[in-house]
Coordinates of C-alpha atoms and ligand atoms in Angstrom, one line a residue:
M1 CA -8.0 68.0 40.7
C2 CA -8.7 71.0 38.5
G3 CA -11.0 73.7 39.9
I4 CA -13.5 76.0 38.2
V5 CA -14.9 79.4 39.3
G6 CA -17.1 81.9 37.5
Y7 CA -18.8 85.1 38.4
V8 CA -21.4 87.5 37.0
G9 CA -22.7 90.3 39.1
E10 CA -21.9 93.8 40.3
R11 CA -18.6 93.2 42.2
K12 CA -15.2 93.1 40.5
A13 CA -15.1 89.6 39.0
Q14 CA -11.3 89.3 39.5
D15 CA -11.6 89.5 43.3
F16 CA -14.1 86.6 43.6
L17 CA -12.2 84.5 41.0
V18 CA -8.9 84.8 42.7
S19 CA -10.3 84.1 46.2
G20 CA -12.4 81.2 44.8
L21 CA -9.3 79.7 43.1
K22 CA -7.4 80.0 46.4
R23 CA -10.2 78.0 48.1
L24 CA -9.8 75.3 45.5
E25 CA -6.0 75.2 45.8
Y26 CA -6.2 72.1 48.1
R27 CA -7.5 70.1 45.2
G28 CA -4.1 70.1 43.6
Y29 CA -3.0 72.0 40.5
D30 CA 0.0 73.2 38.6
S31 CA -1.2 76.3 36.7
A32 CA -4.0 78.8 37.0
G33 CA -5.7 81.5 35.0
I34 CA -8.7 83.8 34.7
A35 CA -10.5 85.7 31.9
T36 CA -12.8 88.6 32.5
V37 CA -14.9 90.5 30.0
S38 CA -15.5 94.2 30.2
K39 CA -18.8 96.0 29.4
D40 CA -17.2 97.3 26.1
N41 CA -16.4 93.7 25.0
K42 CA -12.7 93.5 25.8
T43 CA -11.3 90.3 27.4
T44 CA -8.4 90.2 29.8
L45 CA -6.8 86.7 29.9
I46 CA -4.1 86.1 32.5
R47 CA -2.5 82.7 33.1
A48 CA 0.5 81.5 35.0
K49 CA 2.4 78.3 35.6
G50 CA 2.7 77.2 39.2
K51 CA 1.0 78.5 42.2
I52 CA -1.8 81.2 42.4
V53 CA 0.7 83.8 43.8
N54 CA 2.3 83.7 40.3
L55 CA -1.1 84.6 38.8
E56 CA -1.6 87.3 41.4
E57 CA 1.7 88.9 40.5
K58 CA 0.5 89.2 36.9
L59 CA -2.9 90.4 37.9
A60 CA -1.4 93.2 40.1
K61 CA -0.3 94.7 36.8
N62 CA -3.6 94.1 35.1
K63 CA -6.3 95.1 37.6
R64 CA -9.7 95.1 35.9
D65 CA -13.1 96.1 37.3
D66 CA -15.0 93.8 34.9
H67 CA -18.1 92.2 36.3
I68 CA -18.0 88.8 34.6
G69 CA -15.3 86.2 34.3
I70 CA -14.2 82.6 34.7
G71 CA -11.2 81.1 36.4
H72 CA -9.4 77.7 36.6
T73 CA -6.7 75.8 38.4
R74 CA -5.3 73.1 36.1
W75 CA -3.9 69.7 37.1
A76 CA -2.1 68.6 33.9
T77 CA -3.6 65.7 31.9
H78 CA -3.0 66.6 28.3
G79 CA 0.3 68.5 27.9
E80 CA 2.8 69.7 30.5
P81 CA 2.0 72.3 33.2
S82 CA 2.7 75.6 31.3
E83 CA 1.2 79.0 30.8
T84 CA 0.1 78.0 27.2
N85 CA -1.7 74.9 28.4
A86 CA -3.3 76.7 31.4
H87 CA -7.0 77.5 31.2
P88 CA -9.1 79.6 30.2
H89 CA -8.6 78.6 26.5
Q90 CA -9.7 81.0 23.8
A91 CA -11.1 80.4 20.4
G92 CA -12.4 83.5 18.6
S93 CA -14.5 85.3 21.1
I94 CA -15.1 82.2 23.2
F95 CA -13.2 81.7 26.5
L96 CA -13.7 78.3 28.2
V97 CA -12.5 76.5 31.4
H98 CA -12.9 72.7 31.7
N99 CA -12.5 70.0 34.3
G100 CA -12.5 66.4 33.0
I101 CA -11.3 64.7 29.8
I102 CA -12.5 65.0 26.2
E103 CA -11.7 61.5 25.0
N104 CA -12.4 62.1 21.3
Y105 CA -10.5 65.4 21.1
K106 CA -8.1 64.2 18.4
D107 CA -11.0 63.3 16.1
L108 CA -12.7 66.6 16.8
K109 CA -9.5 68.5 16.3
A110 CA -9.0 66.9 12.9
E111 CA -12.4 68.2 11.8
L112 CA -12.0 71.7 13.1
K113 CA -10.8 74.1 10.4
G114 CA -9.7 77.7 10.8
H115 CA -8.5 77.6 14.4
E116 CA -4.8 77.8 15.0
F117 CA -4.2 75.6 18.1
K118 CA -1.7 76.9 20.6
S119 CA -1.9 74.4 23.4
E120 CA -1.7 70.6 23.6
T121 CA -4.9 70.4 25.5
D122 CA -8.3 68.7 24.9
T123 CA -9.9 71.8 26.3
E124 CA -8.8 74.1 23.5
V125 CA -10.4 71.7 21.1
L126 CA -13.7 72.1 23.0
A127 CA -13.3 75.9 23.0
A128 CA -12.8 75.8 19.2
L129 CA -15.7 73.5 18.8
V130 CA -18.0 75.8 20.7
N131 CA -16.7 78.7 18.6
S132 CA -17.4 76.9 15.4
F133 CA -21.1 77.0 16.3
Y134 CA -21.0 80.4 17.8
K135 CA -19.0 82.5 15.3
D136 CA -20.9 84.4 12.6
G137 CA -23.9 84.5 15.0
K138 CA -24.9 80.9 14.0
Y139 CA -26.2 80.0 17.5
P140 CA -26.7 82.0 20.7
L141 CA -24.0 81.1 23.3
I142 CA -25.9 78.4 25.2
N143 CA -27.0 76.7 22.0
A144 CA -23.5 76.8 20.6
V145 CA -22.3 75.1 23.8
V146 CA -25.1 72.4 23.5
Q147 CA -24.2 71.7 19.9
A148 CA -20.6 71.2 20.8
L149 CA -21.3 69.0 23.8
K150 CA -23.5 66.7 21.7
L151 CA -20.3 65.8 19.8
V152 CA -18.1 65.3 22.8
K153 CA -17.2 61.9 24.4
G154 CA -15.7 62.1 27.8
T155 CA -16.3 64.0 31.0
Y156 CA -16.6 67.7 31.6
G157 CA -17.6 70.5 33.9
I158 CA -17.3 73.7 31.9
A159 CA -17.8 77.4 32.2
V160 CA -17.9 79.6 29.1
V161 CA -18.0 83.3 28.4
S162 CA -18.1 85.2 25.2
E163 CA -16.4 88.5 24.6
K164 CA -19.5 89.6 22.6
N165 CA -21.8 89.2 25.6
P166 CA -20.6 90.5 28.9
D167 CA -23.8 89.6 30.7
E168 CA -24.0 85.8 30.2
L169 CA -22.1 82.8 31.4
V170 CA -22.8 79.2 30.3
V171 CA -22.0 76.2 32.4
A172 CA -22.5 72.5 31.9
R173 CA -21.6 69.2 33.5
S174 CA -21.2 65.6 32.7
G175 CA -19.2 63.5 35.2
S176 CA -17.4 66.5 36.8
P177 CA -19.2 68.6 39.4
L178 CA -20.5 72.1 39.0
V179 CA -22.3 74.2 41.6
I180 CA -24.2 77.5 40.9
G181 CA -24.3 79.9 43.9
V182 CA -27.3 82.1 44.0
G183 CA -26.5 85.6 45.3
N184 CA -28.1 89.0 45.5
N185 CA -27.6 90.5 42.0
E186 CA -24.8 88.1 41.4
T187 CA -24.4 84.4 40.4
L188 CA -21.3 82.5 41.3
I189 CA -19.9 79.3 39.8
A190 CA -17.6 76.7 41.3
S191 CA -16.6 73.1 40.9
D192 CA -16.7 72.8 44.7
A193 CA -19.1 74.5 47.0
S194 CA -16.2 75.5 49.4
A195 CA -15.3 78.3 46.9
L196 CA -18.8 79.8 47.5
V197 CA -18.7 79.7 51.3
G198 CA -19.0 83.2 52.8
H199 CA -20.6 84.5 49.5
T200 CA -23.9 82.7 49.5
K201 CA -25.6 79.8 51.3
K202 CA -27.9 79.0 48.4
A203 CA -26.6 76.5 45.8
I204 CA -27.9 74.6 42.8
Y205 CA -25.9 71.4 42.0
L206 CA -26.1 70.7 38.2
N207 CA -26.7 67.1 37.2
D208 CA -25.0 65.3 34.4
G209 CA -26.3 66.2 31.0
E210 CA -27.5 69.7 32.2
V211 CA -26.5 73.1 30.9
A212 CA -27.3 76.5 32.4
L213 CA -27.4 80.0 31.1
V214 CA -26.5 82.3 34.0
T215 CA -26.8 86.1 34.4
K216 CA -26.5 88.2 37.5
N217 CA -30.1 87.5 38.5
S218 CA -31.3 84.6 36.4
I219 CA -30.4 80.9 36.1
E220 CA -32.0 78.9 33.3
I221 CA -31.2 75.2 33.3
K222 CA -32.1 72.7 30.5
T223 CA -30.9 69.3 29.4
L224 CA -28.8 68.8 26.3
N225 CA -32.0 67.7 24.6
A226 CA -33.6 71.1 25.4
E227 CA -35.9 69.9 28.1
P228 CA -36.3 72.6 30.8
V229 CA -35.1 71.6 34.3
S230 CA -36.6 73.2 37.4
A231 CA -33.7 74.1 39.7
K232 CA -33.5 72.7 43.2
V233 CA -31.9 75.3 45.5
E234 CA -30.0 73.6 48.4
E235 CA -28.3 75.0 51.5
I236 CA -24.5 75.1 51.7
E237 CA -23.9 73.7 55.2
T238 CA -20.1 74.4 55.4
N239 CA -19.1 77.5 57.4
L240 CA -15.9 79.6 57.0
A241 CA -14.2 78.2 60.1
A242 CA -14.4 74.7 58.7
I243 CA -12.3 75.7 55.7
Q244 CA -9.7 77.8 57.5
K245 CA -6.7 76.6 59.4
G246 CA -8.0 77.9 62.8
G247 CA -4.6 78.6 64.3
Y248 CA -2.9 75.4 63.1
D249 CA 0.2 75.7 60.8
H250 CA -1.4 73.2 58.3
F251 CA -4.7 71.7 57.5
L252 CA -3.3 68.3 57.9
L253 CA -2.6 68.8 61.6
K254 CA -5.9 70.6 62.1
E255 CA -7.7 67.7 60.5
I256 CA -5.8 65.1 62.6
M257 CA -6.7 67.0 65.8
E258 CA -10.3 67.5 64.8
Q259 CA -11.0 63.7 64.9
P260 CA -12.6 63.6 68.4
D261 CA -15.2 66.1 67.1
S262 CA -15.5 64.8 63.5
L263 CA -16.1 61.2 64.8
A264 CA -18.6 62.5 67.3
E265 CA -20.5 64.0 64.3
T266 CA -20.4 60.7 62.5
L267 CA -21.9 59.0 65.6
R268 CA -24.5 61.7 66.4
G269 CA -28.0 60.1 66.8
R270 CA -26.8 56.7 65.5
L271 CA -25.8 54.8 68.7
N272 CA -27.9 53.6 71.6
V273 CA -25.3 52.6 74.2
K274 CA -27.8 51.5 76.7
D275 CA -29.3 48.9 74.4
G276 CA -26.0 48.2 72.7
T277 CA -27.7 49.0 69.3
V278 CA -27.1 51.1 66.2
R279 CA -29.6 52.9 64.1
L280 CA -28.8 54.1 60.6
G281 CA -31.6 55.8 58.6
G282 CA -29.7 56.6 55.4
P283 CA -29.1 53.1 53.9
G284 CA -32.9 52.7 53.6
L285 CA -32.9 48.9 53.9
S286 CA -35.7 47.1 55.6
E287 CA -35.0 44.6 58.4
A288 CA -35.9 41.8 55.9
E289 CA -33.5 43.2 53.3
L290 CA -30.7 43.5 55.9
R291 CA -31.3 39.9 57.0
K292 CA -31.0 38.7 53.5
I293 CA -27.5 40.1 52.9
K294 CA -24.9 37.4 52.4
H295 CA -22.2 39.2 50.6
L296 CA -20.7 42.7 51.0
I297 CA -18.5 44.3 48.4
I298 CA -16.6 47.4 49.6
V299 CA -15.3 49.7 46.9
G300 CA -12.9 52.6 47.3
C301 CA -9.5 54.1 46.3
G302 CA -6.5 54.9 48.5
T303 CA -7.5 55.7 52.0
A304 CA -11.1 54.9 51.4
Y305 CA -10.0 51.4 50.2
H306 CA -8.0 50.9 53.4
A307 CA -11.0 52.0 55.5
G308 CA -13.0 49.4 53.7
L309 CA -10.3 46.7 54.4
L310 CA -10.3 47.6 58.1
A311 CA -14.1 47.7 58.4
G312 CA -14.3 44.3 56.6
Y313 CA -12.0 42.7 59.2
Y314 CA -14.4 44.0 61.9
I315 CA -17.7 43.2 60.3
E316 CA -16.7 39.6 59.6
K317 CA -15.9 39.2 63.3
F318 CA -19.5 39.8 64.5
T319 CA -21.7 39.1 61.5
P320 CA -22.4 35.4 60.8
E321 CA -22.5 33.8 57.3
I322 CA -21.4 36.9 55.4
T323 CA -18.5 37.2 53.0
I324 CA -16.8 40.5 52.5
E325 CA -14.6 41.5 49.6
T326 CA -12.9 44.9 49.7
V327 CA -11.8 46.0 46.2
I328 CA -9.7 48.8 44.6
A329 CA -12.1 50.7 42.4
S330 CA -9.7 51.2 39.5
E331 CA -9.2 47.4 39.3
Y332 CA -12.8 46.3 40.0
R333 CA -14.3 48.4 37.3
Y334 CA -12.5 46.4 34.7
R335 CA -12.8 43.0 36.3
D336 CA -15.3 40.4 35.2
A337 CA -16.3 39.9 38.8
Y338 CA -19.5 37.9 39.5
I339 CA -21.7 39.6 42.0
P340 CA -23.8 37.0 43.9
K341 CA -27.4 37.5 44.6
D342 CA -28.1 39.0 48.0
S343 CA -25.1 41.3 47.8
V344 CA -24.9 44.9 48.9
A345 CA -22.1 47.2 47.8
L346 CA -20.6 49.9 50.0
I347 CA -19.2 52.7 47.9
V348 CA -16.7 54.6 50.0
S349 CA -15.5 58.1 49.1
Q350 CA -14.6 61.2 51.0
S351 CA -15.1 63.5 48.0
G352 CA -17.9 61.5 46.4
E353 CA -16.4 62.4 43.1
T354 CA -13.6 59.9 42.5
A355 CA -13.9 58.8 38.9
D356 CA -13.0 55.1 39.4
T357 CA -15.3 54.7 42.4
L358 CA -18.1 56.4 40.5
A359 CA -17.6 54.1 37.6
C360 CA -17.8 51.0 39.9
L361 CA -21.0 52.4 41.4
R362 CA -22.6 52.7 38.0
E363 CA -21.3 49.2 36.9
I364 CA -22.6 47.6 40.1
K365 CA -26.0 49.3 39.8
K366 CA -26.3 48.0 36.3
Q367 CA -26.1 44.5 37.7
G368 CA -29.1 45.2 40.0
T369 CA -27.0 45.2 43.2
K370 CA -28.0 47.6 46.0
T371 CA -25.4 50.3 46.6
I372 CA -24.9 52.2 49.8
G373 CA -22.7 55.3 49.9
I374 CA -20.2 56.0 52.7
V375 CA -19.5 59.6 51.6
N376 CA -18.5 62.8 53.2
V377 CA -19.3 65.6 50.7
I378 CA -23.0 66.3 50.8
G379 CA -24.6 66.5 47.4
S380 CA -21.6 64.9 45.6
T381 CA -22.2 62.7 42.6
I382 CA -21.7 59.4 44.4
A383 CA -24.0 60.6 47.2
R384 CA -26.6 61.3 44.7
E385 CA -26.3 58.2 42.6
V386 CA -26.3 55.5 45.4
D387 CA -29.5 53.8 46.4
G388 CA -29.0 54.8 50.0
G389 CA -26.2 56.0 52.2
T390 CA -24.6 57.2 55.4
Y391 CA -22.8 60.5 55.3
V392 CA -19.8 60.5 57.6
H393 CA -20.3 64.2 58.3
V394 CA -16.6 65.0 59.1
G395 CA -16.8 68.5 57.5
P396 CA -14.5 69.7 54.8
E397 CA -11.2 67.8 54.5
I398 CA -8.8 70.2 52.8
S399 CA -5.4 68.5 53.2
V400 CA -4.8 66.2 50.3
A401 CA -3.8 63.4 52.8
S402 CA -7.0 62.0 54.1
T403 CA -7.1 61.5 57.9
K404 CA -10.4 62.3 59.7
A405 CA -12.4 60.8 56.8
F406 CA -10.6 57.5 57.3
T407 CA -11.5 57.1 61.0
S408 CA -15.1 58.0 60.3
Q409 CA -15.4 55.8 57.2
V410 CA -14.3 52.8 59.2
I411 CA -16.7 53.4 62.0
A412 CA -19.6 54.3 59.6
M413 CA -19.1 50.9 57.9
V414 CA -18.8 49.0 61.2
M415 CA -22.1 50.6 62.2
F416 CA -23.6 49.4 59.0
G417 CA -22.2 45.9 59.7
L418 CA -23.8 46.1 63.2
T419 CA -27.2 46.9 61.7
I420 CA -26.9 43.8 59.5
A421 CA -25.9 41.7 62.5
Q422 CA -28.8 43.1 64.6
A423 CA -31.3 42.2 61.8
K424 CA -29.7 38.7 61.6
G425 CA -30.4 38.3 65.3
V426 CA -26.9 38.2 66.6
K427 CA -26.9 38.2 70.4
S428 CA -26.6 41.7 71.9
S429 CA -23.8 40.4 74.2
T430 CA -21.7 39.9 71.0
L431 CA -22.5 43.3 69.6
A432 CA -22.6 45.5 72.7
P433 CA -18.8 45.6 73.3
Y434 CA -18.5 47.1 69.8
V435 CA -21.1 49.7 70.4
K436 CA -19.6 50.5 73.8
E437 CA -16.1 51.0 72.4
I438 CA -17.5 53.1 69.5
A439 CA -19.2 55.4 71.9
K440 CA -16.0 55.9 73.8
L441 CA -13.8 56.4 70.7
P442 CA -14.1 60.2 70.3
E443 CA -12.9 60.7 73.9
E444 CA -10.2 58.0 73.5
I445 CA -9.0 59.7 70.3
R446 CA -8.8 63.0 72.2
K447 CA -6.7 61.5 75.0
T448 CA -4.4 59.7 72.5
L449 CA -3.7 62.8 70.5
D450 CA -3.1 64.9 73.6
S451 CA -0.8 62.5 75.3
T452 CA 1.3 61.4 72.3
A453 CA 1.6 64.3 69.8
E454 CA 4.7 65.8 71.4
D455 CA 6.5 62.5 71.8
V456 CA 5.7 61.6 68.2
R457 CA 7.0 65.0 67.0
K458 CA 10.3 64.3 68.8
I459 CA 10.6 60.8 67.4
A460 CA 9.6 61.8 63.9
K461 CA 12.5 64.2 63.6
D462 CA 15.0 61.4 64.0
Y463 CA 13.4 59.3 61.2
A464 CA 13.2 62.1 58.6
K465 CA 16.7 61.0 57.3
Y466 CA 15.4 57.6 56.1
D467 CA 14.3 56.9 52.5
H468 CA 12.5 53.6 53.2
A469 CA 9.9 52.5 55.8
I470 CA 8.2 49.3 56.5
Y471 CA 4.8 49.3 58.3
L472 CA 3.7 46.1 60.0
G473 CA 0.6 44.7 61.7
R474 CA -1.6 41.7 62.0
D475 CA -5.4 41.3 61.8
T476 CA -7.0 44.7 62.2
A477 CA -3.6 46.3 62.7
Y478 CA -2.6 45.3 59.2
P479 CA -5.0 47.5 57.2
A480 CA -4.2 50.2 59.8
A481 CA -0.5 49.7 58.9
M482 CA -1.3 50.0 55.2
E483 CA -3.0 53.3 55.8
G484 CA 0.0 54.5 57.9
A485 CA 2.4 53.7 55.1
L486 CA 0.2 55.5 52.5
K487 CA 0.1 58.6 54.7
L488 CA 3.9 58.6 55.1
K489 CA 4.6 58.1 51.4
E490 CA 2.2 60.7 50.1
V491 CA 3.3 63.6 52.2
S492 CA 7.0 62.8 53.0
Y493 CA 7.8 61.1 49.7
M494 CA 9.5 58.3 51.6
D495 CA 9.2 54.8 50.1
A496 CA 6.8 53.3 52.7
N497 CA 5.1 49.9 52.3
A498 CA 3.1 47.8 54.7
Y499 CA 3.2 44.1 55.2
A500 CA 1.2 41.7 57.3
F501 CA 3.6 40.6 60.0
G502 CA 3.1 36.9 59.0
E503 CA 4.3 37.7 55.5
L504 CA 7.8 38.9 56.6
K505 CA 9.5 35.6 56.3
H506 CA 8.0 35.2 52.8
G507 CA 10.1 37.9 51.4
P508 CA 10.2 41.4 53.0
L509 CA 12.5 40.3 55.8
A510 CA 15.3 40.4 53.2
L511 CA 14.9 44.2 53.1
V512 CA 15.8 44.8 56.8
D513 CA 19.0 46.9 57.0
D514 CA 20.2 50.4 57.8
R515 CA 18.4 52.0 54.9
F516 CA 15.0 51.1 56.5
F517 CA 13.1 51.8 59.6
E518 CA 10.1 49.8 60.7
M519 CA 6.9 51.0 62.3
A520 CA 5.1 48.1 64.1
L521 CA 1.5 48.3 65.3
V522 CA 1.1 45.9 68.2
P523 CA -2.3 46.0 69.8
K524 CA -2.9 44.1 73.1
G525 CA -5.2 41.1 72.7
I526 CA -5.0 41.0 68.9
L527 CA -2.5 38.1 68.0
F528 CA -0.3 40.0 70.4
E529 CA 2.3 37.2 71.1
K530 CA 2.6 36.4 67.5
S531 CA 3.3 40.1 66.6
I532 CA 5.9 40.3 69.4
S533 CA 7.7 37.2 67.9
N534 CA 7.7 39.0 64.6
V535 CA 9.1 42.2 66.2
Q536 CA 11.9 40.1 67.6
E537 CA 12.7 38.6 64.2
V538 CA 13.2 42.1 62.8
L539 CA 15.3 43.2 65.8
A540 CA 17.5 40.2 65.4
R541 CA 18.3 41.4 62.0
G542 CA 19.3 44.9 63.1
G543 CA 15.9 46.6 62.4
H544 CA 15.4 50.2 63.4
M545 CA 12.0 49.8 65.0
I546 CA 9.3 52.0 66.4
V547 CA 6.6 50.0 68.2
V548 CA 3.2 51.5 68.7
T549 CA 1.3 49.6 71.4
N550 CA -1.3 49.8 74.1
S551 CA 0.4 47.0 76.1
E552 CA 3.5 46.8 78.3
I553 CA 6.4 45.4 76.2
D554 CA 9.8 44.4 77.3
L555 CA 11.9 44.7 74.2
E556 CA 15.0 46.6 73.1
V557 CA 13.4 48.6 70.3
E558 CA 14.5 52.1 69.3
N559 CA 11.3 53.8 70.3
V560 CA 8.0 52.8 71.8
V561 CA 4.8 54.9 71.5
K562 CA 2.6 53.8 74.3
I563 CA -1.1 54.5 74.1
T564 CA -3.0 54.4 77.3
T565 CA -6.6 53.4 76.6
S566 CA -9.4 51.3 77.9
L567 CA -10.2 50.2 74.3
E568 CA -9.1 47.0 72.8
I569 CA -11.2 46.3 69.7
F570 CA -10.6 49.7 68.2
A571 CA -7.0 50.2 69.5
P572 CA -5.7 49.9 65.9
L573 CA -7.7 53.0 65.0
L574 CA -5.9 54.9 67.8
M575 CA -2.6 53.5 66.5
N576 CA -3.4 55.0 63.1
L577 CA -3.5 58.4 64.8
I578 CA 0.2 57.9 65.7
S579 CA 0.9 57.1 62.0
Q580 CA -0.9 60.2 61.0
L581 CA 1.0 62.4 63.4
F582 CA 4.3 60.7 62.5
A583 CA 3.7 61.4 58.7
Y584 CA 2.9 65.0 59.5
Y585 CA 5.9 65.6 61.7
V586 CA 8.4 63.8 59.4
T587 CA 7.2 66.0 56.5
V588 CA 7.4 69.2 58.5
A589 CA 11.0 68.2 59.5
K590 CA 11.8 67.7 55.8
G591 CA 10.3 71.0 54.9
Y592 CA 7.9 69.8 52.3
N593 CA 4.4 71.1 51.4
V594 CA 2.4 69.1 53.9
D595 CA -1.1 70.0 52.6
Q596 CA -0.4 69.8 48.9
P597 CA 2.0 67.0 48.2
R598 CA 3.6 67.1 44.7
N599 CA 1.8 65.3 41.9
L600 CA -1.3 64.6 43.9
A601 CA -4.9 66.0 43.9
K602 CA -7.5 65.9 46.6
S603 CA -10.2 64.6 44.4
V604 CA -9.3 62.3 41.5
T605 CA -12.0 63.1 39.0
V606 CA -10.2 61.6 36.0
E607 CA -9.3 58.0 35.5
Ligands
LIG723 O1 -12.4 61.2 47.8 P1 -12.1 59.7 47.9 O2 -12.2 59.2 49.3 O3 -12.8 58.9 46.9 O4 -10.6 59.6 47.5 C1 -9.9 58.4 47.4 C2 -8.4 58.6 47.4 O5 -8.0 59.4 46.3 C3 -7.9 59.3 48.6 O6 -8.2 58.6 49.8 C4 -6.3 59.4 48.6 O7 -5.8 58.1 48.6 C5 -5.8 60.2 49.7 N1 -4.9 61.2 49.2 C6 -5.1 59.5 50.7 O8 -4.7 60.3 51.8

């Protein structure tokens, strides 16, 4: 969602701010702006609706060599996308950018006298509140920010500068990430470390409830209660190549194609194929604790939820006496769900910042249940708040549509399931086939992508004309079909829904006509004959069907995508690659923005 950057140092602030905002574009936004302050206390505030190129056009006429400034990409929450609602917001000499939501902004606004509000945003209220403590020299900048934040209910990551002081920048966070990059005679601010890559490798991740006063060569952190915090400097592991397209037209295709390597990273050091065993250090559960687990709750949103559903199907196949419930975080956080004793919760999130997933994590922890993160972004809020965890290590995922994270989330969870099964004494002859197939998966993914991408591209072009799609599967192919439908709808804007094959006769079969096409995932050995009967039912009603299978089939369908693989258990994961490629190529054929679909953000940090 929204992105924050800030700079104080010796370079031209505008340059870093614009390049940093471009790095954060992938998060989704609808307006952008920057404010820089000159040595002689003049502020240049430039904002524009739409993409960063619009901002750059304005900046070209307003080049400044100021050495301090803040910038923002806004994803509208309060008020439409417009220049007036774009950040930074000004109140007196205060300029402020904000990620998150100030829930009590109406009450605060009613109390604030003497500021003429120009925008509809909650952020301008926060700027005016800070100014009310800052103007007339009542408080120094950092203390004015602290006084204001003490009155605020909601979530925020903020960066603030004052026209009166061109050497200081103040940042604070509660529920919305903020990273401080430590440079040589410069300090850089971002809501996401990817904006700092190439500038510094040293970063300090602020914790909730912390505020920092930043100059070009000092960083002073304290809590809102004025307790000093000693900063932990961490290394940024991401490199420039990981956040560039690397010769691909789009990040989405790059990330689909990266999966052989990204999954290999997930597996690194965790599999012992010879013994047929798995070793995960991160969850930090003893053998006795693993043995005791009777119930798994898997929590996520969107793709992470689908990964949880699919992993749940697998884990229950090889782990005895365990119940698994995979839940949508935005629902679960408000349910009055009873969590039985001996439960463990898997908290699944690529970004590690998704607001609903984070809220569930906190709720579940309150009930005394152990939480294990299945997270990609290192140092993210969820990764830091869980009791233990397994990073999926897929590297930055820039495209809004999640692909490589899904594959690795599924396998990371299956590996966690295998560690439970091992501890519970499940025979190695039951578990070894899973370990063997997992070990082969990276190479099988590579073969599948190489051998099918061109065919899928050709097929996809013919289906770009449809407005409706039905994805179908059974057993493990069903959650894979759900993920395929999500991928298609979010990038191509087609109305795509998934059904369990067995549900067709209970309603969805009525949809089948020329407005729809059907994508059926039919893996060999997984209720294969039953799926084939269902395919026939659709064909008998004039369906326009694409069948994805690793088996021979003898049916008159419009198109078959045949996967040649030695894998059976994880064939549905390979089929999902076809769905990913299909969604990509349909969207390219339609000419839409593949990496940044309309209305969506990469990381959903507000409810
Ligand atoms: O960062 P997270 O994994 O927590 O994100 C969860 C969902 O917002 C995300 O998977 C979303 O559904 C993707 N755009 C799907 O491609």
